């Protein structure tokens, strides 16, 4: 923590400015916005060593790590990757969680891990209205092309190829927010000078 104390890292060392998002609230550990569709986006600061696998360069290890955490809530990892936020290395994660009584909530997050602290930029996109329409249409299309019912698991409902066809689906909304985060996040020089996680 000594390095963090000397540099006085705070929530304000990560900034996000976009006309497409309305600022909602600020606390010591989080800043929150809403998208034009009403999805929540937050920047969260954690003043402690990240709880991550030692080798965060291994995507298979990261996916296994996140999936194990999601088992108790019946969630699933959709995507995990390495990206850069303002020239800083980050972990991109998309997960999906079941809603009660129906539908899915998608969360996209970017983790900036350092030796003694981390930032997480996260957005939550819920499925609203009549749920399951996308999945039903894709199943009908698959079967109409001669696909078999026992092979429905071959359909990747979260594939990028369907995003433009279903722009209101939460996975597409999450990906759009993710693009905005990558383009608009600014990282302070204090963060950039800090010791990386590994």
PDB file of C-alpha atoms in Angstrom:
ATOM      1  CA  UNK A   1       0.000   0.000   0.000  1.00  0.00           C
ATOM      2  CA  UNK A   2       2.993   2.311   0.406  1.00  0.00           C
ATOM      3  CA  UNK A   3       3.210   3.075  -3.305  1.00  0.00           C
ATOM      4  CA  UNK A   4      -0.517   3.791  -3.472  1.00  0.00           C
ATOM      5  CA  UNK A   5      -0.292   6.091  -0.444  1.00  0.00           C
ATOM      6  CA  UNK A   6       2.567   8.077  -1.934  1.00  0.00           C
ATOM      7  CA  UNK A   7       0.798   8.571  -5.222  1.00  0.00           C
ATOM      8  CA  UNK A   8      -2.608   9.303  -3.635  1.00  0.00           C
ATOM      9  CA  UNK A   9      -4.536   7.296  -6.210  1.00  0.00           C
ATOM     10  CA  UNK A  10      -8.265   8.121  -6.082  1.00  0.00           C
ATOM     11  CA  UNK A  11     -11.432   7.478  -8.050  1.00  0.00           C
ATOM     12  CA  UNK A  12     -10.770  10.734  -9.932  1.00  0.00           C
ATOM     13  CA  UNK A  13      -7.633   9.310 -11.541  1.00  0.00           C
ATOM     14  CA  UNK A  14      -9.904   7.571 -14.023  1.00  0.00           C
ATOM     15  CA  UNK A  15     -12.231   9.818 -16.017  1.00  0.00           C
ATOM     16  CA  UNK A  16     -15.044   9.197 -18.487  1.00  0.00           C
ATOM     17  CA  UNK A  17     -16.639  11.975 -20.522  1.00  0.00           C
ATOM     18  CA  UNK A  18     -19.286  11.327 -23.179  1.00  0.00           C
ATOM     19  CA  UNK A  19     -22.386  13.265 -24.217  1.00  0.00           C
ATOM     20  CA  UNK A  20     -24.247   9.975 -24.623  1.00  0.00           C
ATOM     21  CA  UNK A  21     -24.159   9.328 -20.871  1.00  0.00           C
ATOM     22  CA  UNK A  22     -25.755  11.271 -18.023  1.00  0.00           C
ATOM     23  CA  UNK A  23     -23.837  11.519 -14.767  1.00  0.00           C
ATOM     24  CA  UNK A  24     -25.820  10.168 -11.791  1.00  0.00           C
ATOM     25  CA  UNK A  25     -23.742  10.086  -8.622  1.00  0.00           C
ATOM     26  CA  UNK A  26     -20.297  10.184  -7.074  1.00  0.00           C
ATOM     27  CA  UNK A  27     -18.956   8.588  -3.906  1.00  0.00           C
ATOM     28  CA  UNK A  28     -15.458   7.947  -2.577  1.00  0.00           C
ATOM     29  CA  UNK A  29     -15.271   4.619  -4.373  1.00  0.00           C
ATOM     30  CA  UNK A  30     -17.577   4.925  -7.388  1.00  0.00           C
ATOM     31  CA  UNK A  31     -18.794   7.241 -10.140  1.00  0.00           C
ATOM     32  CA  UNK A  32     -22.019   6.282 -11.944  1.00  0.00           C
ATOM     33  CA  UNK A  33     -23.622   7.226 -15.281  1.00  0.00           C
ATOM     34  CA  UNK A  34     -26.692   6.133 -17.274  1.00  0.00           C
ATOM     35  CA  UNK A  35     -26.652   5.454 -21.010  1.00  0.00           C
ATOM     36  CA  UNK A  36     -29.315   6.774 -23.389  1.00  0.00           C
ATOM     37  CA  UNK A  37     -31.065   3.392 -23.039  1.00  0.00           C
ATOM     38  CA  UNK A  38     -30.983   3.605 -19.237  1.00  0.00           C
ATOM     39  CA  UNK A  39     -28.190   1.103 -18.696  1.00  0.00           C
ATOM     40  CA  UNK A  40     -25.939   1.801 -15.724  1.00  0.00           C
ATOM     41  CA  UNK A  41     -22.208   2.399 -16.086  1.00  0.00           C
ATOM     42  CA  UNK A  42     -19.854   2.778 -13.145  1.00  0.00           C
ATOM     43  CA  UNK A  43     -16.194   3.340 -12.364  1.00  0.00           C
ATOM     44  CA  UNK A  44     -15.153   1.582  -9.154  1.00  0.00           C
ATOM     45  CA  UNK A  45     -11.888   2.015  -7.250  1.00  0.00           C
ATOM     46  CA  UNK A  46     -10.545  -0.761  -5.000  1.00  0.00           C
ATOM     47  CA  UNK A  47      -7.730   0.263  -2.675  1.00  0.00           C
ATOM     48  CA  UNK A  48      -6.321  -3.242  -2.201  1.00  0.00           C
ATOM     49  CA  UNK A  49      -4.444  -5.912  -4.107  1.00  0.00           C
ATOM     50  CA  UNK A  50      -6.632  -7.413  -6.870  1.00  0.00           C
ATOM     51  CA  UNK A  51      -8.075 -10.869  -6.251  1.00  0.00           C
ATOM     52  CA  UNK A  52      -6.954 -12.346  -9.554  1.00  0.00           C
ATOM     53  CA  UNK A  53      -4.926 -15.363 -10.712  1.00  0.00           C
ATOM     54  CA  UNK A  54      -1.180 -14.745 -10.644  1.00  0.00           C
ATOM     55  CA  UNK A  55      -0.899 -15.149 -14.409  1.00  0.00           C
ATOM     56  CA  UNK A  56      -3.490 -12.788 -15.874  1.00  0.00           C
ATOM     57  CA  UNK A  57      -1.899 -13.143 -19.311  1.00  0.00           C
ATOM     58  CA  UNK A  58      -3.462 -16.616 -19.614  1.00  0.00           C
ATOM     59  CA  UNK A  59      -6.996 -16.144 -20.985  1.00  0.00           C
ATOM     60  CA  UNK A  60      -7.988 -19.763 -20.356  1.00  0.00           C
ATOM     61  CA  UNK A  61      -6.984 -19.403 -16.705  1.00  0.00           C
ATOM     62  CA  UNK A  62      -8.905 -16.137 -16.417  1.00  0.00           C
ATOM     63  CA  UNK A  63     -12.024 -17.625 -17.962  1.00  0.00           C
ATOM     64  CA  UNK A  64     -11.893 -20.580 -15.570  1.00  0.00           C
ATOM     65  CA  UNK A  65     -11.385 -18.194 -12.626  1.00  0.00           C
ATOM     66  CA  UNK A  66     -14.407 -16.074 -13.533  1.00  0.00           C
ATOM     67  CA  UNK A  67     -16.600 -19.049 -14.442  1.00  0.00           C
ATOM     68  CA  UNK A  68     -15.985 -20.682 -11.059  1.00  0.00           C
ATOM     69  CA  UNK A  69     -17.188 -17.495  -9.360  1.00  0.00           C
ATOM     70  CA  UNK A  70     -20.358 -17.495 -11.464  1.00  0.00           C
ATOM     71  CA  UNK A  71     -21.396 -21.079 -10.760  1.00  0.00           C
ATOM     72  CA  UNK A  72     -23.275 -20.206  -7.555  1.00  0.00           C
ATOM     73  CA  UNK A  73     -25.451 -17.656  -9.383  1.00  0.00           C
ATOM     74  CA  UNK A  74     -25.939 -19.770 -12.522  1.00  0.00           C
ATOM     75  CA  UNK A  75     -24.011 -17.220 -14.563  1.00  0.00           C
ATOM     76  CA  UNK A  76     -21.803 -17.779 -17.587  1.00  0.00           C
ATOM     77  CA  UNK A  77     -18.726 -16.161 -19.105  1.00  0.00           C
ATOM     78  CA  UNK A  78     -19.512 -14.884 -22.598  1.00  0.00           C
ATOM     79  CA  UNK A  79     -16.160 -13.335 -23.415  1.00  0.00           C
ATOM     80  CA  UNK A  80     -12.820 -12.607 -21.766  1.00  0.00           C
ATOM     81  CA  UNK A  81      -9.998 -10.783 -23.510  1.00  0.00           C
ATOM     82  CA  UNK A  82      -7.067  -8.414 -23.121  1.00  0.00           C
ATOM     83  CA  UNK A  83      -7.556  -4.819 -24.262  1.00  0.00           C
ATOM     84  CA  UNK A  84      -5.950  -1.425 -23.755  1.00  0.00           C
ATOM     85  CA  UNK A  85      -7.596   1.530 -22.061  1.00  0.00           C
ATOM     86  CA  UNK A  86      -5.714   4.732 -22.787  1.00  0.00           C
ATOM     87  CA  UNK A  87      -2.556   2.655 -23.457  1.00  0.00           C
ATOM     88  CA  UNK A  88      -2.983   0.683 -20.185  1.00  0.00           C
ATOM     89  CA  UNK A  89      -3.469  -3.081 -20.145  1.00  0.00           C
ATOM     90  CA  UNK A  90      -6.914  -4.199 -18.998  1.00  0.00           C
ATOM     91  CA  UNK A  91      -9.033  -7.336 -18.741  1.00  0.00           C
ATOM     92  CA  UNK A  92     -12.301  -7.211 -20.668  1.00  0.00           C
ATOM     93  CA  UNK A  93     -15.061  -9.480 -19.403  1.00  0.00           C
ATOM     94  CA  UNK A  94     -18.642 -10.066 -20.527  1.00  0.00           C
ATOM     95  CA  UNK A  95     -20.885 -12.318 -18.447  1.00  0.00           C
ATOM     96  CA  UNK A  96     -24.583 -13.132 -18.436  1.00  0.00           C
ATOM     97  CA  UNK A  97     -26.880 -13.833 -15.509  1.00  0.00           C
ATOM     98  CA  UNK A  98     -30.447 -15.166 -15.431  1.00  0.00           C
ATOM     99  CA  UNK A  99     -33.204 -12.746 -14.450  1.00  0.00           C
ATOM    100  CA  UNK A 100     -36.191 -13.684 -12.313  1.00  0.00           C
ATOM    101  CA  UNK A 101     -38.600 -14.819 -13.688  1.00  0.00           C
ATOM    102  CA  UNK A 102     -37.166 -14.700 -17.232  1.00  0.00           C
ATOM    103  CA  UNK A 103     -34.614 -13.018 -19.436  1.00  0.00           C
ATOM    104  CA  UNK A 104     -30.918 -12.286 -19.112  1.00  0.00           C
ATOM    105  CA  UNK A 105     -28.739  -9.532 -17.711  1.00  0.00           C
ATOM    106  CA  UNK A 106     -25.376  -8.912 -19.367  1.00  0.00           C
ATOM    107  CA  UNK A 107     -22.475  -7.238 -17.600  1.00  0.00           C
ATOM    108  CA  UNK A 108     -19.427  -5.908 -19.364  1.00  0.00           C
ATOM    109  CA  UNK A 109     -16.419  -4.907 -17.304  1.00  0.00           C
ATOM    110  CA  UNK A 110     -12.862  -3.716 -17.762  1.00  0.00           C
ATOM    111  CA  UNK A 111     -10.391  -4.311 -14.946  1.00  0.00           C
ATOM    112  CA  UNK A 112      -7.226  -2.236 -14.632  1.00  0.00           C
ATOM    113  CA  UNK A 113      -5.143  -4.278 -12.158  1.00  0.00           C
ATOM    114  CA  UNK A 114      -2.113  -2.906 -10.339  1.00  0.00           C
ATOM    115  CA  UNK A 115       0.085  -4.212  -7.547  1.00  0.00           C
ATOM    116  CA  UNK A 116      -1.868  -2.679  -4.659  1.00  0.00           C
ATOM    117  CA  UNK A 117      -5.094  -1.366  -6.203  1.00  0.00           C
ATOM    118  CA  UNK A 118      -7.410  -1.736  -9.163  1.00  0.00           C
ATOM    119  CA  UNK A 119     -10.131   0.028 -11.108  1.00  0.00           C
ATOM    120  CA  UNK A 120     -13.172  -1.686 -12.587  1.00  0.00           C
ATOM    121  CA  UNK A 121     -15.338  -0.005 -15.206  1.00  0.00           C
ATOM    122  CA  UNK A 122     -18.606  -1.913 -15.389  1.00  0.00           C
ATOM    123  CA  UNK A 123     -21.936  -1.643 -17.198  1.00  0.00           C
ATOM    124  CA  UNK A 124     -25.106  -3.635 -16.547  1.00  0.00           C
ATOM    125  CA  UNK A 125     -27.648  -4.215 -19.323  1.00  0.00           C
ATOM    126  CA  UNK A 126     -30.931  -5.939 -18.503  1.00  0.00           C
ATOM    127  CA  UNK A 127     -33.321  -7.656 -20.878  1.00  0.00           C
ATOM    128  CA  UNK A 128     -36.716  -5.972 -20.672  1.00  0.00           C
ATOM    129  CA  UNK A 129     -40.137  -6.332 -22.294  1.00  0.00           C
ATOM    130  CA  UNK A 130     -40.875  -9.672 -23.892  1.00  0.00           C
ATOM    131  CA  UNK A 131     -37.780 -11.790 -23.260  1.00  0.00           C
ATOM    132  CA  UNK A 132     -36.296 -14.598 -25.343  1.00  0.00           C
ATOM    133  CA  UNK A 133     -37.366 -13.213 -28.726  1.00  0.00           C
ATOM    134  CA  UNK A 134     -33.845 -13.266 -30.161  1.00  0.00           C
ATOM    135  CA  UNK A 135     -33.246 -16.854 -29.095  1.00  0.00           C
ATOM    136  CA  UNK A 136     -36.634 -18.014 -30.426  1.00  0.00           C
ATOM    137  CA  UNK A 137     -36.047 -16.396 -33.827  1.00  0.00           C
ATOM    138  CA  UNK A 138     -32.572 -17.880 -34.142  1.00  0.00           C
ATOM    139  CA  UNK A 139     -33.840 -21.341 -33.197  1.00  0.00           C
ATOM    140  CA  UNK A 140     -36.631 -21.105 -35.796  1.00  0.00           C
ATOM    141  CA  UNK A 141     -34.115 -20.012 -38.427  1.00  0.00           C
ATOM    142  CA  UNK A 142     -31.749 -22.852 -37.534  1.00  0.00           C
ATOM    143  CA  UNK A 143     -34.496 -25.463 -37.716  1.00  0.00           C
ATOM    144  CA  UNK A 144     -35.815 -23.931 -40.945  1.00  0.00           C
ATOM    145  CA  UNK A 145     -32.428 -24.510 -42.542  1.00  0.00           C
ATOM    146  CA  UNK A 146     -32.521 -28.197 -41.639  1.00  0.00           C
ATOM    147  CA  UNK A 147     -30.898 -28.056 -38.236  1.00  0.00           C
ATOM    148  CA  UNK A 148     -31.818 -30.688 -35.680  1.00  0.00           C
ATOM    149  CA  UNK A 149     -33.420 -30.034 -32.300  1.00  0.00           C
ATOM    150  CA  UNK A 150     -30.768 -32.134 -30.564  1.00  0.00           C
ATOM    151  CA  UNK A 151     -28.082 -29.836 -32.025  1.00  0.00           C
ATOM    152  CA  UNK A 152     -29.477 -26.526 -30.769  1.00  0.00           C
ATOM    153  CA  UNK A 153     -26.452 -26.122 -28.484  1.00  0.00           C
ATOM    154  CA  UNK A 154     -24.481 -25.327 -31.635  1.00  0.00           C
ATOM    155  CA  UNK A 155     -26.190 -21.938 -31.818  1.00  0.00           C
ATOM    156  CA  UNK A 156     -24.107 -19.199 -30.195  1.00  0.00           C
ATOM    157  CA  UNK A 157     -26.838 -16.721 -29.286  1.00  0.00           C
ATOM    158  CA  UNK A 158     -24.193 -14.235 -28.093  1.00  0.00           C
ATOM    159  CA  UNK A 159     -22.214 -14.196 -31.332  1.00  0.00           C
ATOM    160  CA  UNK A 160     -21.205 -10.801 -32.707  1.00  0.00           C
ATOM    161  CA  UNK A 161     -22.799 -11.696 -36.055  1.00  0.00           C
ATOM    162  CA  UNK A 162     -26.293 -11.168 -34.594  1.00  0.00           C
ATOM    163  CA  UNK A 163     -25.675  -7.793 -32.940  1.00  0.00           C
ATOM    164  CA  UNK A 164     -26.799  -5.557 -35.810  1.00  0.00           C
ATOM    165  CA  UNK A 165     -29.949  -7.647 -36.261  1.00  0.00           C
ATOM    166  CA  UNK A 166     -30.921  -7.305 -32.582  1.00  0.00           C
ATOM    167  CA  UNK A 167     -29.666  -3.826 -31.550  1.00  0.00           C
ATOM    168  CA  UNK A 168     -31.895  -3.629 -28.451  1.00  0.00           C
ATOM    169  CA  UNK A 169     -30.720  -6.942 -27.019  1.00  0.00           C
ATOM    170  CA  UNK A 170     -28.633  -6.464 -23.847  1.00  0.00           C
ATOM    171  CA  UNK A 171     -25.526  -8.135 -25.296  1.00  0.00           C
ATOM    172  CA  UNK A 172     -25.446  -5.595 -28.132  1.00  0.00           C
ATOM    173  CA  UNK A 173     -26.074  -2.703 -25.739  1.00  0.00           C
ATOM    174  CA  UNK A 174     -23.250  -3.978 -23.525  1.00  0.00           C
ATOM    175  CA  UNK A 175     -20.848  -4.181 -26.463  1.00  0.00           C
ATOM    176  CA  UNK A 176     -21.726  -0.637 -27.557  1.00  0.00           C
ATOM    177  CA  UNK A 177     -21.013   0.659 -24.066  1.00  0.00           C
ATOM    178  CA  UNK A 178     -17.764  -1.313 -24.100  1.00  0.00           C
ATOM    179  CA  UNK A 179     -16.670   0.484 -27.268  1.00  0.00           C
ATOM    180  CA  UNK A 180     -17.484   3.844 -25.682  1.00  0.00           C
ATOM    181  CA  UNK A 181     -15.456   2.927 -22.593  1.00  0.00           C
ATOM    182  CA  UNK A 182     -12.424   1.991 -24.694  1.00  0.00           C
ATOM    183  CA  UNK A 183     -12.686   5.248 -26.640  1.00  0.00           C
ATOM    184  CA  UNK A 184     -13.504   7.656 -23.788  1.00  0.00           C
ATOM    185  CA  UNK A 185     -11.718   6.420 -20.656  1.00  0.00           C
ATOM    186  CA  UNK A 186      -8.740   8.541 -19.634  1.00  0.00           C
ATOM    187  CA  UNK A 187      -6.113   7.207 -17.225  1.00  0.00           C
ATOM    188  CA  UNK A 188      -4.036   9.574 -15.108  1.00  0.00           C
ATOM    189  CA  UNK A 189      -0.256   9.670 -15.217  1.00  0.00           C
ATOM    190  CA  UNK A 190      -0.219   8.563 -11.567  1.00  0.00           C
ATOM    191  CA  UNK A 191      -1.936   5.322 -12.487  1.00  0.00           C
ATOM    192  CA  UNK A 192       0.287   4.791 -15.520  1.00  0.00           C
ATOM    193  CA  UNK A 193       3.382   5.180 -13.316  1.00  0.00           C
ATOM    194  CA  UNK A 194       2.147   2.609 -10.779  1.00  0.00           C
ATOM    195  CA  UNK A 195       3.453  -0.944 -10.512  1.00  0.00           C
ATOM    196  CA  UNK A 196       1.403  -3.392 -12.627  1.00  0.00           C
ATOM    197  CA  UNK A 197      -0.304  -6.406 -11.057  1.00  0.00           C
ATOM    198  CA  UNK A 198       2.316  -8.799 -12.442  1.00  0.00           C
TER     199      UNK A 198
END
